[in-house]
mmCIF file of C-alpha atoms in Angstrom:
data_model
loop_
_atom_site.group_PDB
_atom_site.id
_atom_site.type_symbol
_atom_site.label_atom_id
_atom_site.label_comp_id
_atom_site.label_asym_id
_atom_site.label_seq_id
_atom_site.Cartn_x
_atom_site.Cartn_y
_atom_site.Cartn_z
ATOM 1 C CA MET A 1 -58.523 29.122 -70.803
ATOM 2 C CA LYS A 2 -57.453 30.256 -67.509
ATOM 3 C CA LYS A 3 -58.633 28.506 -64.351
ATOM 4 C CA PRO A 4 -60.943 30.423 -62.093
ATOM 5 C CA LEU A 5 -59.263 31.832 -58.983
ATOM 6 C CA PHE A 6 -62.107 31.076 -56.640
ATOM 7 C CA THR A 7 -64.634 28.343 -57.187
ATOM 8 C CA TYR A 8 -67.948 28.223 -55.262
ATOM 9 C CA GLU A 9 -70.376 25.698 -54.468
ATOM 10 C CA ALA A 10 -74.002 25.931 -53.184
ATOM 11 C CA LYS A 11 -75.638 23.544 -51.037
ATOM 12 C CA GLY A 12 -79.057 24.623 -50.196
ATOM 13 C CA GLN A 13 -78.544 27.917 -48.364
ATOM 14 C CA THR A 14 -74.994 27.458 -47.761
ATOM 15 C CA LEU A 15 -72.024 28.878 -49.887
ATOM 16 C CA ILE A 16 -68.738 26.859 -49.927
ATOM 17 C CA ILE A 17 -65.589 28.948 -51.139
ATOM 18 C CA HIS A 18 -62.923 27.062 -52.252
ATOM 19 C CA LEU A 19 -59.838 29.177 -51.889
ATOM 20 C CA PRO A 20 -56.797 29.441 -53.975
ATOM 21 C CA LYS A 21 -53.150 28.462 -53.235
ATOM 22 C CA GLU A 22 -52.652 32.112 -52.132
ATOM 23 C CA LEU A 23 -54.953 34.264 -50.428
ATOM 24 C CA ASP A 24 -53.290 37.747 -50.615
ATOM 25 C CA HIS A 25 -54.328 41.506 -51.189
ATOM 26 C CA HIS A 26 -54.796 41.107 -54.873
ATOM 27 C CA ASN A 27 -57.106 38.080 -54.931
ATOM 28 C CA CYS A 28 -58.988 39.154 -51.754
ATOM 29 C CA THR A 29 -60.272 42.214 -53.339
ATOM 30 C CA ARG A 30 -61.735 39.858 -56.302
ATOM 31 C CA LEU A 31 -63.126 37.665 -53.770
ATOM 32 C CA LYS A 32 -64.883 40.305 -51.781
ATOM 33 C CA ALA A 33 -66.424 41.632 -55.203
ATOM 34 C CA GLU A 34 -67.491 38.169 -56.258
ATOM 35 C CA THR A 35 -68.972 37.005 -52.927
ATOM 36 C CA ASP A 36 -70.703 40.556 -52.494
ATOM 37 C CA LEU A 37 -72.527 39.867 -55.945
ATOM 38 C CA ILE A 38 -73.395 36.110 -54.795
ATOM 39 C CA LEU A 39 -74.771 37.207 -51.452
ATOM 40 C CA ALA A 40 -76.775 40.071 -53.072
ATOM 41 C CA GLU A 41 -78.398 37.734 -55.465
ATOM 42 C CA ASN A 42 -79.220 34.694 -53.101
ATOM 43 C CA TYR A 43 -80.212 33.907 -49.798
ATOM 44 C CA VAL A 44 -77.278 32.465 -48.082
ATOM 45 C CA ASN A 45 -77.214 31.797 -44.235
ATOM 46 C CA ARG A 46 -73.921 29.825 -43.801
ATOM 47 C CA ILE A 47 -70.644 30.700 -45.658
ATOM 48 C CA VAL A 48 -67.858 27.789 -45.469
ATOM 49 C CA PHE A 49 -64.374 28.636 -46.450
ATOM 50 C CA ASP A 50 -62.270 25.605 -47.911
ATOM 51 C CA PHE A 51 -58.547 26.221 -47.137
ATOM 52 C CA SER A 52 -57.491 22.692 -48.280
ATOM 53 C CA GLY A 53 -55.595 23.948 -51.248
ATOM 54 C CA THR A 54 -54.339 27.221 -49.516
ATOM 55 C CA LEU A 55 -50.621 27.279 -48.614
ATOM 56 C CA PHE A 56 -50.281 31.165 -47.891
ATOM 57 C CA MET A 57 -52.419 33.869 -46.615
ATOM 58 C CA ASP A 58 -51.684 37.284 -45.202
ATOM 59 C CA SER A 59 -53.726 39.960 -43.510
ATOM 60 C CA SER A 60 -56.047 40.565 -46.345
ATOM 61 C CA GLY A 61 -57.171 36.915 -45.881
ATOM 62 C CA ILE A 62 -58.017 37.654 -42.090
ATOM 63 C CA GLY A 63 -59.980 40.909 -43.307
ATOM 64 C CA ILE A 64 -62.092 39.070 -45.677
ATOM 65 C CA LEU A 65 -62.935 36.316 -43.241
ATOM 66 C CA LEU A 66 -63.875 39.138 -40.639
ATOM 67 C CA ASN A 67 -66.030 40.837 -43.182
ATOM 68 C CA ARG A 68 -68.037 37.867 -43.725
ATOM 69 C CA TYR A 69 -68.334 36.805 -40.250
ATOM 70 C CA LYS A 70 -69.632 40.355 -39.390
ATOM 71 C CA GLN A 71 -72.005 39.945 -42.452
ATOM 72 C CA MET A 72 -73.356 36.666 -41.433
ATOM 73 C CA ALA A 73 -73.600 37.360 -37.589
ATOM 74 C CA LEU A 74 -75.859 40.617 -38.459
ATOM 75 C CA SER A 75 -78.218 38.444 -40.524
ATOM 76 C CA GLY A 76 -78.263 35.560 -38.231
ATOM 77 C CA GLY A 77 -76.100 33.268 -40.305
ATOM 78 C CA ALA A 78 -72.871 31.556 -39.617
ATOM 79 C CA VAL A 79 -69.367 31.250 -41.054
ATOM 80 C CA THR A 80 -67.410 27.945 -40.811
ATOM 81 C CA MET A 81 -63.994 26.646 -42.297
ATOM 82 C CA TYR A 82 -62.159 23.591 -42.874
ATOM 83 C CA GLY A 83 -58.811 22.176 -44.583
ATOM 84 C CA ALA A 84 -56.422 24.777 -42.953
ATOM 85 C CA GLY A 85 -52.992 23.447 -43.128
ATOM 86 C CA PRO A 86 -50.297 24.194 -40.417
ATOM 87 C CA GLN A 87 -49.075 27.479 -41.979
ATOM 88 C CA VAL A 88 -52.489 28.917 -42.710
ATOM 89 C CA LEU A 89 -53.743 27.704 -39.143
ATOM 90 C CA ARG A 90 -50.947 29.542 -37.491
ATOM 91 C CA ILE A 91 -52.138 32.765 -39.281
ATOM 92 C CA LEU A 92 -55.660 32.217 -38.320
ATOM 93 C CA LYS A 93 -54.698 31.639 -34.781
ATOM 94 C CA ILE A 94 -52.475 34.762 -34.554
ATOM 95 C CA GLY A 95 -55.254 36.668 -36.117
ATOM 96 C CA GLY A 96 -57.796 35.658 -33.654
ATOM 97 C CA ILE A 97 -59.961 33.972 -36.272
ATOM 98 C CA CYS A 98 -60.194 30.617 -34.672
ATOM 99 C CA LYS A 99 -61.937 32.404 -31.601
ATOM 100 C CA LEU A 100 -64.731 33.640 -33.790
ATOM 101 C CA ILE A 101 -64.892 31.102 -36.748
ATOM 102 C CA GLN A 102 -65.270 27.410 -35.975
ATOM 103 C CA LEU A 103 -62.636 25.185 -37.863
ATOM 104 C CA TYR A 104 -63.736 21.656 -38.754
ATOM 105 C CA GLU A 105 -61.702 18.646 -39.906
ATOM 106 C CA SER A 106 -63.714 18.009 -42.916
ATOM 107 C CA LYS A 107 -66.185 19.763 -45.437
ATOM 108 C CA GLU A 108 -69.281 17.809 -44.293
ATOM 109 C CA ALA A 109 -68.778 18.736 -40.521
ATOM 110 C CA ALA A 110 -68.153 22.512 -41.789
ATOM 111 C CA ILE A 111 -71.425 22.381 -43.711
ATOM 112 C CA ASN A 112 -73.429 20.857 -40.951
ATOM 113 C CA GLY A 113 -71.493 22.756 -38.037
#
C-alpha cells in the first residue's frame, strides 16, 4: 500500500499539515484539493505547515502557502510553519513568505504561536 503524500493532524481548531520531501506543482494541486475539503468540513482557525521532512519546494509551494494565508486572514485565523531546512528556508525568504507567515523552531511553538 502506498504511503499518503500528505498527512494531517488535528489539535482542536488547528490543522497541522505534514509536507512531503518534495513540494512541487503536481502534489500542490493535490494538497489544495485535500485541504479545501478539510477546511470546508471542519472549523479550523489555524493552519500549521510542517516542513521538517521537506527538502525541495518550488513556486507552487509558495502559491499554496499564500492561498492558505489569505484564506485564514479573511476568516480571522492564522498560518504558521516550522521545521524548514536551509534550502526550503531560502525559497521561503526569496518568496517573501517569512514576512507573512511566522516560522517557529518547533511544532509546539507553531501550534501555540
